[in-house]
Amino acid sequence: MSQNQNSDALSRHQFLRQLGMQGAALLAVYCAGQSLTACSKSSDVTPDPLTSAITVDLTSSTNSALKTVGGYIVTNNVVVANTSKGYVAVTVVCSHEGKKKVQLRNGEFYCPEHGARYDLTGKGLNSEGSRGLTVYTVTQSGNVLTIS
Ligand code: FES
């Protein structure tokens, strides 16, 4: 073995040692990422952002549910509800496992899939709803609601 081959072997050893440490560091990062993913059931959950404002005509018969407190409609993946605090709009996509089942029930938002509960500000009220709900802005002009 020549001197040159010996120094190559040493540098290869050092290289592999460094790679091993980097590999361990990468593995630690990977595992940490995995454990975070495991804690989150919603990796595939992305509430549909509003790409453009939605308008709701309160005089339309299709929106008649909004005439009374406790009534709601679902339009364009948005739940529009007439609540004790006025009109509130939230995503229909539950933050628990992404089912499009959010509805208004007993003065709060609820997903019947596993029972997630959210208050009217979108704050989670139980473990299933702990990631909250996206709430949109509602403005009223006469008989027209604009959700953005
Ligand atoms: S998907 Fe809504 S509670 Fe689980």
Short mmCIF file of C-alpha atoms and ligand atoms in Angstrom, two decimals:
data_model
loop_
_atom_site.label_atom_id
_atom_site.label_comp_id
_atom_site.label_asym_id
_atom_site.label_seq_id
_atom_site.Cartn_x
_atom_site.Cartn_y
_atom_site.Cartn_z
CA MET A 1 0.00 0.00 0.00
CA SER A 2 1.48 3.30 -1.02
CA GLN A 3 1.46 6.37 1.14
CA ASN A 4 -1.11 7.89 -1.19
CA GLN A 5 -3.48 4.89 -0.87
CA ASN A 6 -3.10 5.04 2.93
CA SER A 7 -4.08 8.70 3.05
CA ASP A 8 -7.01 7.92 0.71
CA ALA A 9 -8.13 5.19 3.13
CA LEU A 10 -7.90 7.57 6.05
CA SER A 11 -9.80 10.29 4.32
CA ARG A 12 -12.43 7.76 3.23
CA HIS A 13 -12.73 6.63 6.84
CA GLN A 14 -13.05 10.22 8.01
CA PHE A 15 -15.56 10.84 5.25
CA LEU A 16 -17.67 7.84 6.27
CA ARG A 17 -17.46 8.88 9.92
CA GLN A 18 -18.69 12.33 9.06
CA LEU A 19 -21.37 10.86 6.86
CA GLY A 20 -22.40 8.61 9.74
CA MET A 21 -22.81 11.58 12.02
CA GLN A 22 -24.70 13.48 9.41
CA GLY A 23 -26.80 10.40 8.78
CA ALA A 24 -27.61 10.18 12.48
CA ALA A 25 -28.49 13.84 12.53
CA LEU A 26 -30.67 13.38 9.47
CA LEU A 27 -32.26 10.32 11.03
CA ALA A 28 -33.04 12.33 14.17
CA VAL A 29 -34.63 15.06 12.07
CA TYR A 30 -36.53 12.44 10.05
CA CYS A 31 -37.82 10.73 13.20
CA ALA A 32 -38.81 14.02 14.75
CA GLY A 33 -40.70 14.81 11.56
CA GLN A 34 -42.36 11.41 11.66
CA SER A 35 -43.46 11.80 15.25
CA LEU A 36 -44.92 15.21 14.47
CA THR A 37 -46.74 13.72 11.49
CA ALA A 38 -47.98 10.89 13.66
CA CYS A 39 -49.43 13.42 16.08
CA SER A 40 -51.19 15.22 13.28
CA LYS A 41 -53.98 13.40 11.53
CA SER A 42 -54.51 16.34 9.26
CA SER A 43 -51.51 16.15 6.96
CA ASP A 44 -53.95 16.00 4.07
CA VAL A 45 -56.24 18.68 5.46
CA THR A 46 -56.15 22.07 3.87
CA PRO A 47 -59.23 24.15 4.29
CA ASP A 48 -60.23 25.48 0.92
CA PRO A 49 -59.14 29.09 0.83
CA LEU A 50 -61.55 31.51 -0.72
CA THR A 51 -60.13 32.44 -4.07
CA SER A 52 -62.86 34.97 -4.57
CA ALA A 53 -65.61 36.44 -2.46
CA ILE A 54 -68.93 34.63 -2.20
CA THR A 55 -72.19 36.52 -2.14
CA VAL A 56 -75.35 35.19 -0.56
CA ASP A 57 -78.72 36.73 -1.40
CA LEU A 58 -80.84 36.57 1.73
CA THR A 59 -84.03 37.02 -0.30
CA SER A 60 -83.39 33.89 -2.37
CA SER A 61 -85.51 30.87 -1.42
CA THR A 62 -82.40 28.66 -1.55
CA ASN A 63 -81.01 30.68 1.37
CA SER A 64 -84.21 30.75 3.42
CA ALA A 65 -82.52 28.78 6.22
CA LEU A 66 -80.57 31.96 7.00
CA LYS A 67 -83.73 33.82 7.99
CA THR A 68 -83.74 32.30 11.46
CA VAL A 69 -81.07 32.06 14.14
CA GLY A 70 -79.71 28.51 14.10
CA GLY A 71 -80.18 28.11 10.37
CA TYR A 72 -77.33 27.61 7.96
CA ILE A 73 -76.47 26.86 4.36
CA VAL A 74 -73.40 25.36 2.71
CA THR A 75 -72.23 27.03 -0.45
CA ASN A 76 -68.88 26.80 -2.23
CA ASN A 77 -67.43 24.74 0.68
CA VAL A 78 -68.40 27.46 3.13
CA VAL A 79 -70.90 27.10 5.96
CA VAL A 80 -72.85 30.33 6.30
CA ALA A 81 -74.78 30.42 9.53
CA ASN A 82 -77.24 32.72 11.23
CA THR A 83 -76.08 32.65 14.82
CA SER A 84 -76.76 34.44 18.05
CA LYS A 85 -73.75 36.61 17.16
CA GLY A 86 -74.96 37.37 13.64
CA TYR A 87 -73.91 35.80 10.39
CA VAL A 88 -70.78 33.66 10.63
CA ALA A 89 -69.01 31.85 7.80
CA VAL A 90 -66.52 29.01 8.23
CA THR A 91 -65.00 26.35 6.06
CA VAL A 92 -67.04 23.18 5.66
CA VAL A 93 -63.78 21.20 5.92
CA CYS A 94 -63.32 19.78 9.42
CA SER A 95 -59.76 20.23 10.68
CA HIS A 96 -59.85 16.83 12.36
CA GLU A 97 -59.65 14.55 9.34
CA GLY A 98 -60.78 16.78 6.54
CA LYS A 99 -64.35 15.65 6.09
CA LYS A 100 -66.58 18.24 4.48
CA LYS A 101 -69.25 17.87 7.13
CA VAL A 102 -69.08 20.94 9.34
CA GLN A 103 -72.50 22.22 10.28
CA LEU A 104 -74.13 24.50 12.84
CA ARG A 105 -75.59 22.66 15.80
CA ASN A 106 -76.73 24.03 19.15
CA GLY A 107 -75.06 27.38 18.60
CA GLU A 108 -71.66 25.97 17.68
CA PHE A 109 -70.01 24.36 14.69
CA TYR A 110 -69.95 20.59 14.73
CA CYS A 111 -68.66 17.74 12.59
CA PRO A 112 -70.72 14.56 12.90
CA GLU A 113 -67.90 12.37 11.56
CA HIS A 114 -66.12 12.07 14.93
CA GLY A 115 -67.77 14.81 16.96
CA ALA A 116 -65.39 17.77 16.54
CA ARG A 117 -66.84 20.92 18.11
CA TYR A 118 -65.90 24.54 17.44
CA ASP A 119 -67.18 27.79 18.85
CA LEU A 120 -68.44 30.60 16.63
CA THR A 121 -64.92 32.06 16.38
CA GLY A 122 -63.57 28.73 15.07
CA LYS A 123 -61.84 27.79 18.30
CA GLY A 124 -61.86 24.06 19.03
CA LEU A 125 -64.00 22.93 21.95
CA ASN A 126 -62.80 19.34 22.22
CA SER A 127 -59.80 17.23 21.22
CA GLU A 128 -61.20 16.44 17.77
CA GLY A 129 -61.66 20.14 17.11
CA SER A 130 -58.42 21.26 18.72
CA ARG A 131 -56.95 22.57 15.46
CA GLY A 132 -59.81 25.03 15.06
CA LEU A 133 -61.79 26.04 12.05
CA THR A 134 -61.07 28.66 9.40
CA VAL A 135 -63.47 31.56 9.81
CA TYR A 136 -64.16 33.96 6.97
CA THR A 137 -65.18 37.59 7.04
CA VAL A 138 -68.87 38.30 6.51
CA THR A 139 -70.13 41.74 5.57
CA GLN A 140 -73.76 42.59 5.00
CA SER A 141 -75.12 45.17 2.63
CA GLY A 142 -78.89 45.17 2.58
CA ASN A 143 -79.99 41.63 1.80
CA VAL A 144 -76.62 40.51 0.47
CA LEU A 145 -73.89 38.85 2.48
CA THR A 146 -70.37 38.94 1.14
CA ILE A 147 -67.99 36.30 2.44
CA SER A 148 -64.29 36.78 1.88
S1 FES B 1 -63.41 14.61 10.42
FE1 FES B 1 -64.66 15.95 11.57
S2 FES B 1 -64.59 15.12 13.56
FE2 FES B 1 -63.27 13.83 12.46
#
